[in-house]
Amino acid sequence: MLLQIHLSKIPFFLSLCMALSCQLTLANPIQIGGFFSTGVAHASRQNALLTNNLIEDKTNYLSDTVFGLQLDTRLSQRSRFSAQLQAEDRNNTFDLEAEWLFISHELSPNIELRAGRLRLPLYFISETINVDQSYDWLRPPMEVYALTGGLTNYNGVSALFKHHFNASSIEAELYKGQAKDITIILNSPLFIDTHQFYGGQLTYTADHIAARISRVHLDITATFSGNSAPLDLGEVDISVAGLHYTRNNWGGLVEYGDVKVLDKGKINAYYVTLTYNFAKVTPNITFSRSRTNTLFTITTVQGDSVSAGFRYNLTDRSSMKLEILRGRLLDGPAYTFTDPPPNFDEKVTLYSMTLNLIF
Amino acid sequence: MTQIIKWILLVALLLPSIAQADIAIIVHNSNTTNSISKAELKNIYRVRVSHFINRTPIIISYQPAEKEISQHFFSHIVNKSLTQLNRFWATKIFSGRMERPIQFTEDALVIQWVSQNINGIGYIDESNLTNSVKKIATIQFTTENQSKTEPSIPL
């Protein structure tokens, strides 16, 4: 295992924290919390990949390990500073990065402005995707959640509008920014530059239901390695719609994602999850599917998967999860494989267990 | 005689189930909120409402799940268990949308924190109430009106 920390990012972060703490510790203490997940995984074939994590046909101990540290403090009654440092396994390398780091200011109880590094708020759990304790799956369904090609945050500004009714609330968010990220595709680092982009999301939540729609418009340039010429993907629109319904002990969750690459084609994907809660144990089953009609994609995902597992709440703040995932690749380099297998229609089975906690 | 004994046993069995406990909802003395409804309280703990009427941001406090007062409060007012809430709160806290709720192990500590924090709200056994904090509601809890909790909160 290679522990690699992006040193260039630390001085900036630490100096900011120190500057803030010097001014704020007396009146507004910094709240420190975090999350941690680790586990084991085993794949039925070589080089199975889930997002950026390599899972091979031997027991993998680090593939689902992630550690996050969050710092929050109030600058005033209307302003807050919040940062989340995160280290996760990427092919046995742990990079410590600021997943987000922003200052927010409330114009009113209903309107909040944010500036800094922010999470891309596309999906239901986009903003807590690495906080395993916040959802029932062992991993989010990657057919849908990998549609952004690894983009999870951006540098920019956002405006959040909130309003509540008697037993429900509505939230609208508009944002603008730029993202430069690295993801691993076909065993090679892929550098992605979105240029300036904009997007928005609308979420409605009531006692038994949550609904969300979101959309982002990007202009992407991708470069596979230092020497290769940039690949201009052009304009890309990503749209997502989701619905979560809970009643008595049952829960149903569905999200649909659609990626349109201008003049080149589209990818769409969806998943359906069903859960049932027995006190501490929540079994869940998920079916996911993705399809594409374009050959010009980097994160071409065309396959199906079925996963079944359960979450067991050890305490109020910790849980254990077990999951078996059966995936089938139809075409192209899909999320479950680091390299295209010799025969399409190849299947892979992943056995995984994780331990998750928040503090 | 046998009938009388049966009645005494029946009453004795029923007594604990209709026992009453008053829960006081407390805020800082300078808070201009004078009263709060159960629905408003539920909205605060379910993070639909994040400010008091005077626009002061709210920071939630709670007590451990195994304490009877918490079981009453969460099942009767919030209609969720603390485990369910902690999972739901995690989605809000780790997305930067909520200030971390603070746990206290006893009423005296809740009172001390609320008395020093204008953003604070908490619940205590009313018999422990002092004048260092402001009571904005009393919830009379009996097992007869306890609501059934539901398993999960939509994301």
XYZ file of C-alpha atoms in Angstrom:
514
model
C 0.000 0.000 0.000
C 1.301 3.380 -0.877
C 0.219 6.253 1.272
C 0.358 9.341 -0.843
C -0.785 12.707 0.345
C -1.155 15.646 -1.946
C 1.126 17.897 0.037
C 0.375 20.902 -2.084
C -3.196 20.880 -0.823
C -2.386 20.582 2.850
C -0.672 23.921 3.558
C -3.573 25.805 2.055
C -6.084 23.831 4.053
C -4.139 23.959 7.310
C -3.360 27.642 7.037
C -7.013 28.355 6.411
C -8.041 26.235 9.389
C -5.402 27.845 11.596
C -6.391 31.321 10.530
C -9.996 30.542 11.245
C -9.330 28.781 14.516
C -7.192 31.653 15.792
C -10.077 34.008 15.337
C -12.893 31.720 16.219
C -12.041 29.202 18.857
C -13.076 31.403 21.764
C -16.542 32.286 20.547
C -17.230 29.560 18.016
C -15.473 26.258 18.590
C -14.666 24.144 15.563
C -16.785 21.022 15.485
C -14.877 17.971 14.338
C -16.596 14.847 13.124
C -16.099 12.241 10.493
C -16.775 8.871 9.004
C -14.885 5.656 8.366
C -15.599 2.572 6.320
C -13.522 -0.493 5.649
C -14.193 -3.983 4.453
C -13.279 -6.944 2.329
C -14.303 -7.752 -1.224
C -13.743 -10.646 -3.572
C -14.440 -10.798 -7.308
C -15.056 -13.864 -9.437
C -12.718 -12.618 -12.173
C -9.537 -10.627 -12.493
C -9.513 -6.865 -12.731
C -13.057 -6.143 -11.735
C -13.410 -2.463 -11.073
C -15.937 -0.501 -9.147
C -15.531 3.181 -9.873
C -11.887 3.759 -9.025
C -11.405 0.683 -6.900
C -9.738 -2.413 -8.230
C -11.264 -5.605 -6.920
C -9.537 -8.768 -8.042
C -10.175 -12.477 -7.770
C -8.547 -12.571 -4.359
C -9.584 -11.034 -1.079
C -9.245 -7.246 -1.208
C -8.990 -5.445 2.090
C -8.681 -1.842 1.026
C -11.050 -1.436 -1.894
C -13.869 0.012 0.196
C -11.785 1.842 2.764
C -12.520 5.516 3.156
C -11.824 7.953 5.970
C -13.321 11.415 6.202
C -12.817 14.265 8.593
C -15.226 17.167 8.712
C -14.657 20.538 10.324
C -17.456 23.039 10.832
C -17.547 26.370 12.554
C -19.720 29.442 12.646
C -18.101 32.658 11.514
C -21.187 34.584 12.600
C -24.874 33.885 13.145
C -25.299 33.932 9.370
C -22.008 32.569 8.090
C -20.376 29.181 8.393
C -17.153 27.528 7.317
C -17.220 23.838 6.505
C -14.561 21.480 5.179
C -14.351 17.789 4.550
C -10.994 16.053 4.140
C -11.158 12.592 2.708
C -8.774 9.720 2.047
C -9.983 6.750 0.038
C -8.365 3.829 -1.647
C -7.629 4.302 -5.321
C -5.713 1.278 -6.506
C -3.891 0.926 -3.174
C -3.087 4.627 -3.044
C -4.621 6.868 -0.430
C -4.935 10.467 -1.550
C -5.908 12.986 1.071
C -8.106 15.593 -0.552
C -10.498 18.317 0.422
C -13.753 16.915 -0.952
C -15.342 20.189 -0.189
C -14.331 23.361 1.557
C -16.642 26.306 1.521
C -17.930 29.382 3.249
C -21.682 29.836 3.363
C -23.721 32.911 4.103
C -27.448 33.047 4.794
C -29.170 35.994 3.192
C -32.294 34.868 5.045
C -33.428 31.619 6.704
C -34.563 30.519 3.233
C -31.629 31.584 1.080
C -28.045 30.440 1.482
C -25.066 31.272 -0.704
C -21.952 29.119 -0.817
C -18.520 29.636 -2.326
C -15.494 27.360 -2.475
C -15.126 23.719 -3.368
C -18.577 22.156 -3.394
C -20.151 18.777 -4.041
C -21.872 18.266 -7.380
C -25.501 17.790 -6.242
C -26.743 15.480 -8.980
C -28.083 12.395 -7.212
C -29.923 11.684 -3.986
C -26.725 10.806 -2.192
C -24.202 12.723 -4.306
C -23.185 14.783 -1.323
C -22.678 11.843 1.038
C -21.636 9.192 -1.455
C -18.628 8.166 0.635
C -20.513 8.184 3.918
C -21.673 4.571 3.811
C -23.566 4.991 7.065
C -26.017 7.305 5.290
C -27.516 4.673 2.959
C -28.532 1.000 2.889
C -26.545 -0.320 -0.094
C -22.984 -1.438 0.363
C -22.162 0.715 -2.682
C -24.444 2.999 -4.667
C -25.503 1.476 -8.021
C -22.628 2.484 -10.257
C -24.530 2.224 -13.536
C -26.169 5.483 -12.472
C -23.697 6.959 -10.025
C -20.737 6.578 -12.419
C -22.413 8.537 -15.191
C -20.435 11.616 -14.195
C -17.176 9.786 -14.896
C -15.821 10.340 -11.414
C -16.692 14.032 -11.135
C -17.936 14.610 -7.614
C -17.053 18.197 -6.810
C -16.378 21.575 -8.374
C -14.937 24.955 -7.508
C -17.547 27.644 -7.732
C -20.618 29.176 -6.152
C -24.121 27.965 -5.382
C -27.382 29.478 -4.200
C -29.716 27.331 -2.115
C -33.397 28.182 -1.651
C -35.331 26.349 1.078
C -38.954 26.490 2.034
C -41.020 24.301 4.316
C -44.735 23.696 4.488
C -46.529 21.937 7.341
C -45.044 18.500 6.858
C -42.929 18.886 3.783
C -40.103 20.954 2.399
C -38.742 22.012 -0.928
C -35.175 22.870 -1.822
C -33.847 24.413 -5.009
C -30.180 24.916 -5.799
C -28.451 26.689 -8.656
C -24.698 26.484 -9.113
C -21.878 27.507 -11.400
C -18.270 26.422 -11.393
C -15.460 24.406 -12.888
C -14.047 20.981 -12.145
C -10.657 19.488 -12.868
C -10.464 15.909 -11.765
C -8.589 12.691 -12.318
C -10.320 9.379 -12.692
C -9.020 5.943 -13.644
C -10.305 4.501 -16.905
C -8.856 1.372 -18.488
C -6.048 1.375 -15.920
C -4.943 4.851 -17.011
C -5.425 8.183 -15.327
C -7.870 10.391 -17.141
C -7.656 14.127 -16.595
C -11.001 15.852 -16.947
C -11.564 19.580 -17.322
C -15.181 20.694 -17.418
C -14.486 24.369 -18.111
C -17.133 26.650 -16.617
C -20.471 24.902 -16.177
C -23.821 25.470 -14.548
C -26.574 23.308 -13.129
C -29.411 23.023 -10.678
C -31.456 20.648 -8.588
C -34.931 20.631 -7.071
C -35.841 18.368 -4.161
C -39.214 17.854 -2.508
C -39.397 15.975 0.783
C -42.416 14.922 2.830
C -43.029 12.333 5.528
C -43.054 9.336 3.212
C -41.635 10.595 -0.025
C -38.685 12.433 -1.502
C -38.427 13.435 -5.149
C -35.494 15.039 -6.889
C -34.647 16.286 -10.340
C -31.309 17.725 -11.350
C -29.462 18.813 -14.444
C -25.974 20.004 -15.255
C -24.519 21.339 -18.514
C -20.815 20.723 -19.050
C -18.193 21.327 -21.707
C -15.625 18.597 -21.180
C -12.060 18.155 -22.322
C -10.411 14.896 -21.343
C -6.779 13.838 -21.592
C -5.767 10.225 -21.070
C -2.119 10.774 -20.209
C 0.471 13.488 -20.269
C 1.473 12.861 -23.867
C -1.821 12.211 -25.568
C -3.807 14.921 -27.272
C -6.819 16.272 -25.372
C -10.063 14.611 -26.283
C -12.770 17.191 -26.749
C -16.029 15.629 -25.671
C -17.828 18.867 -26.277
C -21.072 19.802 -24.633
C -22.565 17.273 -22.267
C -25.934 17.437 -20.519
C -26.563 15.198 -17.519
C -30.115 14.906 -16.212
C -31.212 12.852 -13.206
C -34.620 12.156 -11.689
C -35.213 10.188 -8.501
C -37.988 9.075 -6.212
C -37.759 7.589 -2.727
C -40.867 6.263 -1.049
C -41.124 4.784 2.443
C -44.193 3.296 4.058
C -44.373 1.195 7.184
C -41.343 -1.068 6.911
C -40.953 -0.854 3.158
C -38.757 1.463 1.162
C -38.472 1.910 -2.591
C -35.860 3.994 -4.363
C -35.460 4.637 -8.060
C -33.155 6.998 -9.961
C -32.811 7.537 -13.680
C -29.841 9.261 -15.270
C -29.392 10.470 -18.818
C -26.180 11.753 -20.398
C -26.379 13.493 -23.755
C -23.134 14.168 -25.575
C -23.910 16.765 -28.212
C -23.907 15.286 -31.752
C -22.393 12.066 -30.492
C -25.064 10.104 -28.679
C -26.427 9.386 -25.260
C -26.173 7.065 -22.295
C -29.028 6.321 -19.968
C -29.173 4.271 -16.823
C -31.514 3.514 -13.986
C -31.792 1.414 -10.862
C -34.600 0.211 -8.662
C -34.005 -0.636 -5.020
C -36.384 -2.274 -2.595
C -35.716 -2.403 1.145
C -37.504 -3.863 4.139
C -36.666 -2.885 7.683
C -36.628 -5.429 10.523
C -35.563 -3.292 13.484
C -31.751 -3.434 13.193
C -31.577 -5.307 9.907
C -32.444 -3.859 6.495
C -32.247 -6.293 3.583
C -32.140 -4.677 0.183
C -32.182 -5.743 -3.433
C -31.259 -3.608 -6.432
C -31.525 -4.020 -10.161
C -29.503 -1.614 -12.335
C -29.248 -1.212 -16.086
C -27.368 1.094 -18.418
C -27.486 1.493 -22.169
C -25.738 3.680 -24.726
C -26.041 4.436 -28.430
C -22.730 6.182 -28.781
C -19.265 4.847 -29.464
C -17.628 8.086 -28.442
C -17.726 7.882 -24.715
C -15.117 7.483 -22.094
C -17.233 5.994 -19.371
C -19.310 3.805 -21.631
C -21.419 1.715 -19.372
C -23.578 -0.901 -20.935
C -24.564 -3.671 -18.649
C -26.905 -4.960 -16.002
C -26.389 -5.882 -12.400
C -28.402 -7.311 -9.568
C -27.261 -6.918 -6.003
C -28.682 -8.286 -2.803
C -27.466 -7.542 0.660
C -28.324 -6.250 4.054
C -27.367 -3.576 6.492
C -27.137 -4.378 10.205
C -27.101 -1.453 12.616
C -24.524 -2.251 15.293
C -25.168 1.007 17.162
C -26.854 4.324 16.418
C -23.737 5.361 14.513
C -22.261 2.186 13.109
C -23.342 -0.585 10.822
C -22.163 -3.676 9.038
C -23.132 -4.469 5.445
C -22.976 -7.604 3.340
C -23.663 -7.718 -0.383
C -23.464 -10.016 -3.386
C -23.472 -8.291 -6.762
C -23.858 -10.072 -10.074
C -22.930 -7.908 -13.060
C -23.065 -8.551 -16.801
C -21.118 -6.554 -19.360
C -22.776 -6.117 -22.728
C -20.398 -3.807 -24.536
C -17.458 -1.507 -24.021
C -15.413 -0.835 -20.900
C -18.015 -0.857 -18.173
C -17.669 0.075 -14.574
C -17.243 -3.497 -13.459
C -14.106 -4.062 -15.527
C -10.771 -2.302 -15.771
C -10.259 -3.641 -19.252
C -12.686 -5.015 -21.785
C -12.951 -8.743 -21.200
C -12.176 -11.037 -24.135
C -15.777 -12.041 -24.459
C -18.649 -9.674 -24.033
C -21.604 -10.880 -22.097
C -19.104 -11.929 -19.453
C -20.418 -11.984 -15.935
C -18.755 -11.016 -12.697
C -19.791 -11.683 -9.138
C -18.614 -9.502 -6.267
C -18.836 -10.527 -2.629
C -18.369 -7.648 -0.216
C -18.603 -6.829 3.448
C -18.008 -3.461 5.091
C -17.956 -1.939 8.524
C -19.098 1.681 8.667
C -19.233 4.312 11.329
C -19.683 8.005 11.834
C -18.309 10.019 14.724
C -62.037 -12.676 47.079
C -60.440 -14.157 43.992
C -62.192 -11.540 41.882
C -60.786 -8.695 44.023
C -57.254 -10.062 43.705
C -57.704 -10.289 39.939
C -58.817 -6.653 39.806
C -55.889 -5.518 41.959
C -53.460 -7.390 39.693
C -55.081 -5.916 36.602
C -54.818 -2.368 37.942
C -51.215 -2.976 38.993
C -50.402 -4.177 35.488
C -52.059 -1.195 33.900
C -50.450 1.427 36.130
C -47.054 1.552 34.427
C -48.639 1.746 30.980
C -50.572 4.900 31.787
C -47.739 6.511 33.698
C -47.272 10.122 32.695
C -44.054 12.010 32.132
C -43.832 15.684 31.275
C -41.110 16.664 28.854
C -40.094 20.328 28.782
C -38.769 21.830 25.562
C -36.187 24.464 26.427
C -34.323 27.268 24.666
C -32.021 30.104 25.715
C -33.624 32.744 27.947
C -33.084 35.449 25.319
C -34.877 33.474 22.629
C -38.037 35.319 21.545
C -39.850 32.070 20.780
C -42.590 31.676 23.377
C -44.231 28.473 22.280
C -43.770 25.648 19.842
C -46.160 23.020 18.527
C -45.451 19.306 18.186
C -45.493 19.700 14.406
C -42.913 22.498 14.573
C -40.761 20.432 16.907
C -40.948 17.492 14.526
C -39.942 19.768 11.660
C -36.902 20.966 13.616
C -35.654 17.459 14.443
C -36.401 16.314 10.870
C -34.314 19.283 9.620
C -37.137 20.894 7.649
C -36.852 23.969 9.848
C -33.411 25.313 10.642
C -34.187 28.668 12.291
C -36.207 29.981 15.220
C -38.875 32.609 14.540
C -36.333 35.335 15.323
C -34.137 33.910 12.498
C -31.551 32.481 14.878
C -30.090 29.242 13.452
C -31.034 26.166 15.478
C -28.626 23.620 16.933
C -30.340 20.449 18.129
C -29.456 18.617 21.310
C -30.596 15.149 22.291
C -30.060 12.522 24.928
C -28.955 8.882 24.534
C -31.401 6.495 22.889
C -31.534 4.168 25.868
C -32.935 6.909 28.136
C -36.677 6.738 28.609
C -37.091 10.447 27.905
C -35.445 9.999 24.499
C -37.559 7.003 23.653
C -40.678 9.021 24.494
C -39.484 12.081 22.629
C -38.379 10.357 19.454
C -41.264 7.914 19.175
C -43.974 10.383 20.175
C -42.760 13.649 18.656
C -40.382 12.818 15.850
C -41.909 9.428 14.983
C -38.458 8.006 14.336
C -35.935 6.098 16.392
C -32.594 7.706 17.151
C -30.901 5.173 14.867
C -33.117 6.248 11.978
C -32.523 9.893 12.794
C -28.762 9.457 13.069
C -28.714 7.947 9.604
C -30.872 10.766 8.268
C -28.843 13.416 10.095
C -25.676 11.939 8.547
C -26.986 12.840 5.080
C -27.470 16.424 6.250
C -24.336 16.825 8.393
C -21.892 15.346 5.891
C -23.345 17.384 3.055
C -22.818 20.560 5.058
C -26.555 21.202 5.336
C -26.924 20.842 9.081
C -24.995 21.697 12.189
C -24.040 18.628 14.158
C -26.613 17.775 16.860
C -25.083 17.574 20.315
C -25.678 14.673 22.664
C -25.889 15.119 26.439
C -26.171 12.307 28.921
C -28.334 14.098 31.474
C -30.815 16.929 31.895
C -28.432 19.155 33.870
C -25.966 19.191 30.988
C -28.719 20.045 28.495
C -29.793 22.942 30.710
C -26.217 24.174 31.095
C -25.577 24.069 27.330
C -28.896 25.676 26.359
C -28.399 28.407 28.959
C -25.087 29.298 27.295
C -26.107 28.871 23.658
C -28.626 31.111 21.918
C -28.883 28.569 19.076
C -29.708 25.656 21.309
C -32.883 23.649 21.778
C -33.299 20.604 23.977
C -35.697 18.414 25.893
C -35.579 17.548 29.598
C -37.755 16.062 32.300
C -39.861 19.022 33.435
C -39.196 18.236 37.087
C -35.562 19.239 36.489
C -36.398 22.598 34.891
C -34.574 25.662 36.246
C -34.962 29.364 35.524
C -31.641 29.484 33.664
C -33.459 28.408 30.512
C -36.788 29.212 28.884
C -39.497 26.588 28.552
C -41.416 26.885 25.277
C -43.536 23.737 25.481
C -44.558 20.924 27.757
C -45.321 17.564 26.262
C -47.356 15.235 28.385
C -46.444 11.775 27.385
C -48.413 8.640 28.161
C -47.887 5.281 26.609
C -51.492 5.427 25.438
C -50.755 8.168 22.915
C -47.361 6.884 21.850
C -47.052 6.808 18.104
C -45.598 3.884 16.256
C -42.263 4.723 14.720
C -41.655 4.251 11.050
C -38.596 2.570 9.657
C -36.862 5.133 7.531
C -36.908 8.699 6.343
C -36.849 9.511 2.648
C -33.409 10.718 1.606
